[in-house]
Coordinates of C-alpha atoms in Angstrom, one line a residue:
M138 CA 62.9 -14.3 -19.6
G139 CA 62.0 -13.2 -23.1
L140 CA 60.8 -9.7 -24.1
F141 CA 57.2 -10.9 -24.5
D142 CA 57.2 -12.4 -20.9
K143 CA 58.6 -9.1 -19.5
L144 CA 56.0 -7.1 -21.2
R145 CA 53.2 -9.4 -20.1
R146 CA 54.3 -9.1 -16.5
A147 CA 54.6 -5.3 -16.9
F148 CA 51.1 -5.1 -18.3
S149 CA 49.8 -7.2 -15.3
A150 CA 51.4 -4.7 -12.9
Q151 CA 49.7 -1.6 -14.4
P152 CA 46.8 -1.4 -11.8
E153 CA 49.5 -1.0 -9.1
E154 CA 51.3 1.8 -10.8
E155 CA 49.4 4.7 -9.1
L156 CA 50.2 3.1 -5.6
K157 CA 53.8 2.7 -6.5
V158 CA 54.0 6.3 -7.7
K159 CA 52.5 7.4 -4.4
Q160 CA 54.9 5.3 -2.4
E161 CA 57.8 6.7 -4.3
D162 CA 56.7 10.3 -3.7
E163 CA 56.3 9.6 0.1
K164 CA 59.8 8.0 0.1
Q165 CA 61.3 10.9 -1.6
A166 CA 59.7 13.3 0.8
E167 CA 61.0 11.3 3.7
L168 CA 64.5 11.4 2.3
Q169 CA 64.4 15.1 1.8
E170 CA 63.1 15.7 5.3
K171 CA 65.9 13.6 6.7
E172 CA 68.5 15.5 4.7
V173 CA 67.1 18.8 6.0
E174 CA 67.3 17.6 9.6
E175 CA 70.8 16.4 9.3
N176 CA 72.0 19.5 7.5
E177 CA 70.6 21.5 10.5
T178 CA 72.9 19.5 13.0
P179 CA 74.9 22.1 15.0
V180 CA 78.5 22.4 13.8
V181 CA 81.0 22.6 16.6
D182 CA 83.5 25.4 16.3
E183 CA 86.7 23.8 17.6
A184 CA 88.7 27.0 17.5
S185 CA 86.1 28.8 19.7
E186 CA 86.1 26.0 22.2
K187 CA 89.8 26.0 22.4
V188 CA 89.8 29.8 23.1
E189 CA 87.2 29.3 25.9
L190 CA 89.2 26.5 27.4
D191 CA 92.5 28.5 27.4
S192 CA 90.8 31.5 29.0
T193 CA 89.2 29.6 31.9
E194 CA 90.5 29.6 35.4
P195 CA 92.9 26.7 36.2
S196 CA 90.2 25.2 38.4
Q197 CA 87.9 25.1 35.3
V198 CA 90.4 23.6 32.9
V199 CA 89.2 20.3 31.5
E200 CA 91.5 17.4 31.5
D201 CA 93.4 16.8 28.2
E202 CA 91.9 13.3 28.0
T203 CA 88.4 14.7 28.2
I204 CA 89.2 17.3 25.5
D205 CA 90.6 14.6 23.2
Q206 CA 87.5 12.5 23.8
S207 CA 85.2 15.5 22.9
V208 CA 87.2 16.2 19.7
N209 CA 87.0 12.5 18.7
E210 CA 83.3 12.5 19.3
I211 CA 82.9 15.6 17.1
A212 CA 85.0 14.1 14.4
D213 CA 83.0 10.9 14.5
A214 CA 79.8 12.8 14.3
E215 CA 81.0 14.8 11.3
N216 CA 82.1 11.6 9.6
N217 CA 78.8 9.9 10.2
L218 CA 77.0 13.0 8.9
Q219 CA 79.2 13.0 5.8
A220 CA 78.5 9.3 5.2
D221 CA 74.8 9.8 5.7
N222 CA 74.8 12.7 3.2
Q223 CA 76.7 10.6 0.6
E224 CA 74.2 7.7 1.1
I225 CA 71.3 10.2 0.6
E226 CA 73.0 11.6 -2.5
I227 CA 73.4 8.1 -4.0
Q228 CA 69.8 7.4 -3.2
N229 CA 68.7 10.6 -4.9
V230 CA 70.8 9.8 -8.0
N231 CA 69.2 6.4 -8.2
E232 CA 65.8 7.9 -7.7
L233 CA 66.5 10.4 -10.6
N234 CA 67.7 7.6 -12.9
S235 CA 64.7 5.5 -12.1
Q236 CA 62.4 8.5 -12.7
A237 CA 64.2 9.2 -16.0
N238 CA 63.5 5.6 -17.2
V239 CA 59.8 6.0 -16.2
D240 CA 59.6 9.3 -18.1
E241 CA 61.2 7.8 -21.2
A242 CA 58.7 4.9 -21.2
K243 CA 55.9 7.4 -20.8
R244 CA 57.2 9.3 -23.9
Y245 CA 57.0 6.1 -25.9
D246 CA 53.6 5.3 -24.4
K247 CA 52.2 8.7 -25.5
G248 CA 54.1 8.9 -28.8
L249 CA 52.9 5.4 -29.9
E250 CA 49.3 6.0 -28.9
K251 CA 48.0 6.4 -32.5
S252 CA 50.0 3.4 -33.7
R253 CA 48.8 1.3 -30.7
Q254 CA 45.2 2.2 -31.4
G255 CA 45.5 1.6 -35.1
F256 CA 47.2 -1.8 -34.6
G257 CA 44.8 -2.8 -31.9
A258 CA 41.8 -1.9 -34.1
K259 CA 43.1 -4.0 -37.0
I260 CA 43.7 -7.0 -34.7
N261 CA 40.3 -6.6 -33.1
A262 CA 38.7 -6.3 -36.5
L263 CA 40.4 -9.6 -37.5
L264 CA 39.1 -11.3 -34.4
A265 CA 35.6 -9.8 -34.5
N266 CA 34.4 -12.5 -36.9
F267 CA 36.7 -15.2 -35.5
R268 CA 35.3 -18.7 -35.5
S269 CA 38.2 -21.0 -36.0
V270 CA 41.8 -20.9 -37.0
D271 CA 41.5 -22.1 -40.6
E272 CA 43.1 -21.1 -43.9
D273 CA 40.7 -18.2 -44.3
F274 CA 41.8 -16.9 -41.0
F275 CA 45.5 -16.9 -42.0
E276 CA 44.8 -15.2 -45.2
E277 CA 43.0 -12.4 -43.3
L278 CA 45.9 -12.3 -40.8
E279 CA 48.4 -11.7 -43.6
E280 CA 46.3 -8.9 -45.0
T281 CA 45.8 -7.4 -41.6
L282 CA 49.6 -7.4 -40.8
I283 CA 50.5 -5.9 -44.1
E284 CA 47.9 -3.1 -43.5
A285 CA 49.5 -2.6 -40.1
D286 CA 52.8 -1.8 -42.0
V287 CA 54.8 -4.6 -40.4
G288 CA 56.0 -5.5 -43.9
F289 CA 55.1 -8.2 -46.5
E290 CA 57.9 -10.6 -45.6
T291 CA 57.2 -10.2 -41.9
A292 CA 53.5 -10.8 -42.4
M293 CA 54.2 -14.0 -44.4
N294 CA 56.7 -15.3 -41.8
I295 CA 54.3 -14.6 -38.9
S296 CA 51.5 -16.4 -40.7
E297 CA 53.6 -19.4 -41.5
Q298 CA 54.9 -19.7 -37.9
L299 CA 51.5 -19.3 -36.4
R300 CA 50.0 -22.2 -38.4
A301 CA 52.1 -24.6 -36.3
E302 CA 52.1 -22.5 -33.1
V303 CA 48.3 -22.2 -32.8
K304 CA 47.8 -25.9 -33.3
L305 CA 50.6 -26.6 -30.7
R306 CA 48.9 -24.4 -28.1
N307 CA 45.4 -25.5 -29.1
A308 CA 44.5 -21.8 -29.1
K309 CA 40.8 -21.4 -29.4
S310 CA 39.8 -18.2 -27.6
K311 CA 40.3 -14.7 -29.2
A312 CA 42.7 -13.8 -26.4
D313 CA 44.8 -16.8 -27.0
V314 CA 45.0 -16.2 -30.7
S315 CA 45.8 -12.5 -30.2
D316 CA 48.5 -13.3 -27.7
A317 CA 50.0 -15.8 -30.1
I318 CA 50.1 -13.2 -32.9
I319 CA 51.8 -10.6 -30.8
E320 CA 54.2 -13.0 -29.1
K321 CA 55.4 -14.1 -32.5
L322 CA 55.8 -10.5 -33.7
V323 CA 57.8 -9.6 -30.5
D324 CA 59.9 -12.8 -30.6
M325 CA 60.8 -12.3 -34.3
Y326 CA 61.6 -8.6 -33.6
E327 CA 63.8 -9.6 -30.6
E328 CA 65.6 -12.3 -32.5
E329 CA 66.4 -10.0 -35.4
G330 CA 67.8 -7.4 -32.9
Q331 CA 70.0 -9.6 -30.8
N332 CA 73.2 -8.2 -32.5
E333 CA 71.7 -4.8 -33.3
D334 CA 73.5 -1.7 -32.2
N335 CA 71.0 1.2 -31.7
S336 CA 73.6 3.6 -30.2
L337 CA 75.3 6.4 -32.1
H338 CA 79.0 6.1 -32.6
F339 CA 81.4 8.9 -31.8
A340 CA 85.0 9.5 -32.9
K341 CA 87.7 8.6 -30.3
Q342 CA 89.6 11.6 -31.3
G343 CA 88.7 14.8 -33.2
P344 CA 85.3 15.8 -34.6
T345 CA 82.6 13.2 -35.0
V346 CA 81.0 13.4 -38.4
I347 CA 77.4 12.4 -38.9
L348 CA 76.0 12.4 -42.5
F349 CA 72.3 12.6 -43.0
V350 CA 70.5 11.3 -46.1
G351 CA 66.8 11.1 -47.0
V352 CA 64.2 12.5 -49.5
N353 CA 62.8 15.9 -49.2
G354 CA 60.0 16.5 -46.6
V355 CA 60.8 13.6 -44.3
G356 CA 62.0 15.9 -41.5
K357 CA 65.8 15.5 -42.1
T358 CA 66.7 19.1 -41.6
T359 CA 64.5 19.4 -38.5
T360 CA 66.2 16.2 -37.1
I361 CA 69.6 17.8 -37.6
G362 CA 68.5 21.0 -35.8
K363 CA 67.1 19.0 -32.8
L364 CA 70.2 16.9 -32.6
A365 CA 72.4 20.0 -32.8
H366 CA 70.4 21.4 -29.9
R367 CA 70.9 18.2 -27.9
Y368 CA 74.6 18.2 -28.2
N369 CA 74.9 22.0 -27.8
M370 CA 73.0 21.7 -24.5
Q371 CA 75.5 19.0 -23.5
G372 CA 78.3 21.5 -23.8
K373 CA 79.6 20.1 -27.1
K374 CA 80.8 22.4 -29.9
V375 CA 78.6 21.7 -32.9
L376 CA 78.9 22.7 -36.6
L377 CA 76.3 22.2 -39.4
A378 CA 77.1 21.8 -43.1
A379 CA 74.4 22.8 -45.6
C380 CA 75.3 20.4 -48.4
D381 CA 71.8 20.2 -49.9
T382 CA 72.5 23.0 -52.3
F383 CA 70.0 22.1 -55.0
R384 CA 66.7 22.2 -53.2
A385 CA 65.2 25.7 -53.0
G386 CA 65.2 26.9 -49.4
A387 CA 67.2 24.0 -48.0
I388 CA 70.2 26.2 -47.1
Q389 CA 68.0 28.9 -45.5
Q390 CA 66.1 26.3 -43.6
L391 CA 69.2 24.8 -42.0
A392 CA 70.6 28.4 -41.4
K393 CA 67.4 29.2 -39.5
W394 CA 67.8 26.1 -37.3
G395 CA 71.4 27.1 -36.7
E396 CA 70.3 30.5 -35.4
R397 CA 67.5 28.9 -33.3
V398 CA 69.9 26.6 -31.5
S399 CA 72.9 28.9 -31.5
V400 CA 75.1 26.7 -33.8
E401 CA 77.2 27.9 -36.7
V402 CA 76.3 26.7 -40.2
V403 CA 78.8 26.4 -43.1
Q404 CA 77.0 27.3 -46.3
K405 CA 77.6 28.5 -49.9
P406 CA 75.2 30.0 -52.5
E407 CA 72.4 27.8 -54.0
K408 CA 73.6 25.4 -56.8
S409 CA 77.1 25.3 -55.3
D410 CA 79.0 22.0 -55.3
P411 CA 77.9 20.1 -52.2
A412 CA 81.4 18.6 -51.9
A413 CA 82.9 22.1 -51.7
V414 CA 80.6 22.8 -48.7
A415 CA 81.7 19.6 -47.1
F416 CA 85.3 20.5 -47.7
D417 CA 85.0 23.9 -46.0
A418 CA 83.0 22.4 -43.1
I419 CA 85.5 19.5 -42.3
K420 CA 88.4 21.9 -42.5
K421 CA 86.7 24.3 -40.1
A422 CA 85.7 21.5 -37.7
K423 CA 89.3 20.3 -37.5
A424 CA 90.9 23.7 -37.3
E425 CA 88.6 25.1 -34.7
N426 CA 88.2 21.9 -32.5
Y427 CA 84.6 21.2 -33.1
D428 CA 83.2 18.1 -31.3
I429 CA 80.5 17.2 -33.8
L430 CA 79.8 18.0 -37.5
L431 CA 76.3 17.3 -38.8
V432 CA 76.1 17.2 -42.6
D433 CA 72.8 17.7 -44.5
T434 CA 72.6 16.3 -48.0
A435 CA 70.2 16.2 -51.0
G436 CA 67.7 13.4 -51.4
R437 CA 67.0 13.2 -55.1
L438 CA 66.1 9.6 -55.4
Q439 CA 64.6 10.2 -58.9
N440 CA 68.1 10.2 -60.2
K441 CA 70.0 7.6 -58.3
V442 CA 73.2 7.8 -60.3
N443 CA 73.7 11.5 -59.6
L444 CA 72.8 11.0 -56.0
M445 CA 75.1 8.2 -55.6
N446 CA 78.0 10.1 -57.2
E447 CA 77.2 13.2 -55.1
L448 CA 77.2 11.2 -51.8
A449 CA 80.3 9.3 -52.8
K450 CA 82.2 12.6 -53.5
I451 CA 81.1 14.1 -50.2
K452 CA 82.4 11.0 -48.3
R453 CA 85.7 11.1 -50.2
I454 CA 86.2 14.7 -49.1
L455 CA 85.4 13.9 -45.5
Q456 CA 87.6 10.8 -45.4
K457 CA 90.5 12.7 -46.9
E458 CA 90.6 14.9 -43.7
I459 CA 89.3 12.2 -41.2
P460 CA 89.9 8.7 -42.5
D461 CA 87.1 7.0 -40.5
A462 CA 84.5 9.6 -41.3
P463 CA 81.6 9.7 -41.5
H464 CA 81.1 7.9 -38.2
E465 CA 77.4 7.5 -38.9
V466 CA 75.2 7.7 -42.0
L467 CA 71.7 8.2 -40.8
L468 CA 68.7 7.8 -43.1
A469 CA 65.7 9.9 -42.1
L470 CA 62.3 8.3 -42.8
D471 CA 58.8 9.7 -42.3
A472 CA 56.9 7.1 -40.2
T473 CA 53.6 8.5 -41.5
T474 CA 54.4 7.2 -45.0
G475 CA 54.3 3.5 -43.9
Q476 CA 55.4 1.2 -46.7
N477 CA 56.7 4.1 -48.8
A478 CA 59.3 4.6 -46.0
L479 CA 60.4 1.0 -46.4
T480 CA 60.8 1.5 -50.1
Q481 CA 62.9 4.6 -49.6
A482 CA 65.1 2.7 -47.1
K483 CA 65.7 -0.1 -49.6
Q484 CA 66.7 2.5 -52.3
F485 CA 69.0 4.5 -50.1
K486 CA 70.6 1.3 -48.9
E487 CA 71.5 0.6 -52.5
V488 CA 73.2 3.9 -53.1
T489 CA 75.0 4.5 -49.7
D490 CA 76.3 2.7 -46.6
V491 CA 73.4 3.5 -44.2
T492 CA 74.4 2.7 -40.6
G493 CA 71.0 3.6 -39.0
I494 CA 67.5 5.0 -39.3
V495 CA 66.0 8.1 -37.9
L496 CA 62.2 7.6 -37.8
T497 CA 60.5 11.0 -37.7
K498 CA 56.9 11.8 -36.9
L499 CA 56.3 8.5 -35.1
D500 CA 53.9 10.2 -32.7
G501 CA 51.7 11.4 -35.5
T502 CA 50.9 8.1 -37.3
A503 CA 49.1 4.8 -36.8
R504 CA 51.9 3.1 -38.8
G505 CA 54.4 2.5 -36.0
G506 CA 54.6 -1.2 -37.2
I507 CA 57.0 0.0 -39.8
V508 CA 59.7 -0.3 -37.2
L509 CA 59.2 -4.1 -37.2
A510 CA 59.5 -4.1 -41.0
I511 CA 62.7 -2.1 -40.9
R512 CA 64.4 -4.5 -38.5
N513 CA 63.0 -7.7 -39.9
E514 CA 63.4 -6.9 -43.6
L515 CA 66.2 -4.4 -43.9
H516 CA 68.2 -5.4 -40.9
L517 CA 69.0 -1.8 -40.2
P518 CA 68.9 -0.4 -36.6
V519 CA 66.6 2.4 -35.7
K520 CA 68.8 4.9 -33.8
L521 CA 66.5 7.9 -33.3
V522 CA 62.8 8.5 -33.2
G523 CA 60.6 11.6 -33.3
L524 CA 58.0 11.4 -30.5
G525 CA 56.7 14.9 -30.7
E526 CA 57.3 18.4 -32.1
G527 CA 59.2 19.7 -29.1
M528 CA 62.9 20.4 -29.2
D529 CA 63.6 17.5 -26.9
D530 CA 61.3 15.1 -28.5
L531 CA 63.9 13.5 -30.7
R532 CA 64.8 10.5 -28.6
D533 CA 67.3 7.6 -28.6
F534 CA 65.5 4.5 -29.8
N535 CA 64.7 2.0 -27.0
A536 CA 63.4 -1.4 -28.3
E537 CA 61.6 -2.4 -25.1
D538 CA 59.9 0.9 -24.7
F539 CA 58.9 0.8 -28.3
V540 CA 57.4 -2.8 -28.1
Y541 CA 55.7 -1.8 -24.8
G542 CA 54.2 1.3 -26.3
L543 CA 53.0 -0.5 -29.5
F544 CA 51.4 -3.5 -27.8
K545 CA 50.2 -2.1 -24.5
G546 CA 46.6 -3.2 -23.8
L547 CA 46.7 -5.9 -26.4
V548 CA 48.4 -8.6 -24.3
T549 CA 46.6 -10.7 -21.7
P550 CA 48.1 -9.9 -18.3
K551 CA 50.3 -12.6 -16.7
K552 CA 48.7 -14.6 -14.0
D553 CA 51.1 -15.7 -11.2

């Protein structure tokens, strides 16, 4: 079953969600009640019983066979209780995992609300004057998709594919045409992402080094601070490197994040050589057994040559100490800038080996369609997304939750 079909079935199940939540709550309460009852089962004190048996009169002494039978019954009861408790524990873990998945989907649902409304409004505006699927319709469709920030190439590809698809389906109603558009977007997105790796990679041994690039103001330093908080809360030893030494206030900003999340920051005075900061940081990370080193860098795209040389020098310093470093090169993009973010990504891709995208401020924009453009045109995986201003709102990217959040309410429910 394709992603579009899964989503369609999920949309059709929405009216039953409240009932399911209620049933899940009742089931959880029943499990907790059962656990309390079983934990209150009297525990037999074998030593006490043995003393009582030994102190009784000979006429009151129980036969050895009866004693053995009682002990065996007690042991069986304890084993059964332990097995029941293990089963309950497994059920509770499964319930927690299931709830975590639901919570994550809700984050995307809420975080993509503006994008969903913006995208839906554009599709609805396109279909408002819908009369027939002719050449004028496809020209308007291309403009609509470009305005929705799905990218020029993606818009052209979708339009071309739909010319044949709409005729094949004999789509005439607004709902049929809308579904055909969204299905093509989802199918193209799914096809491009078949071999995509959205996970962050960590070193098998020694510190994991993650290099961050991106222009000023996209939320790069904030992303580093939130990621440092995540790993610190996981019990990992985290170190930050303030290698953006040219922008006024960049060092202080990262230092404040370090204080806020209780993580040490390696820094030098403003205008220092960024590679020198990287050298001190990687040496410290190795000597003091840090798990993760997060490296901030400058983003002066107006001078590509200097930026390229600077990033190359930092990478050489890191690789001299750890040959396979950096393990990730993450490009931070501001989702609110739409097509400008796509332009930045293309430029950074030219000057450094970007391994993934961090899309910040996704919750604050109607331009969530930029994720489709990044995958379809740049062939770069989105690895992290900002779904809010909270410390825990930097989330691992989930393609299904993203597509669900973007197109929820725009797809005709599946009829069984």
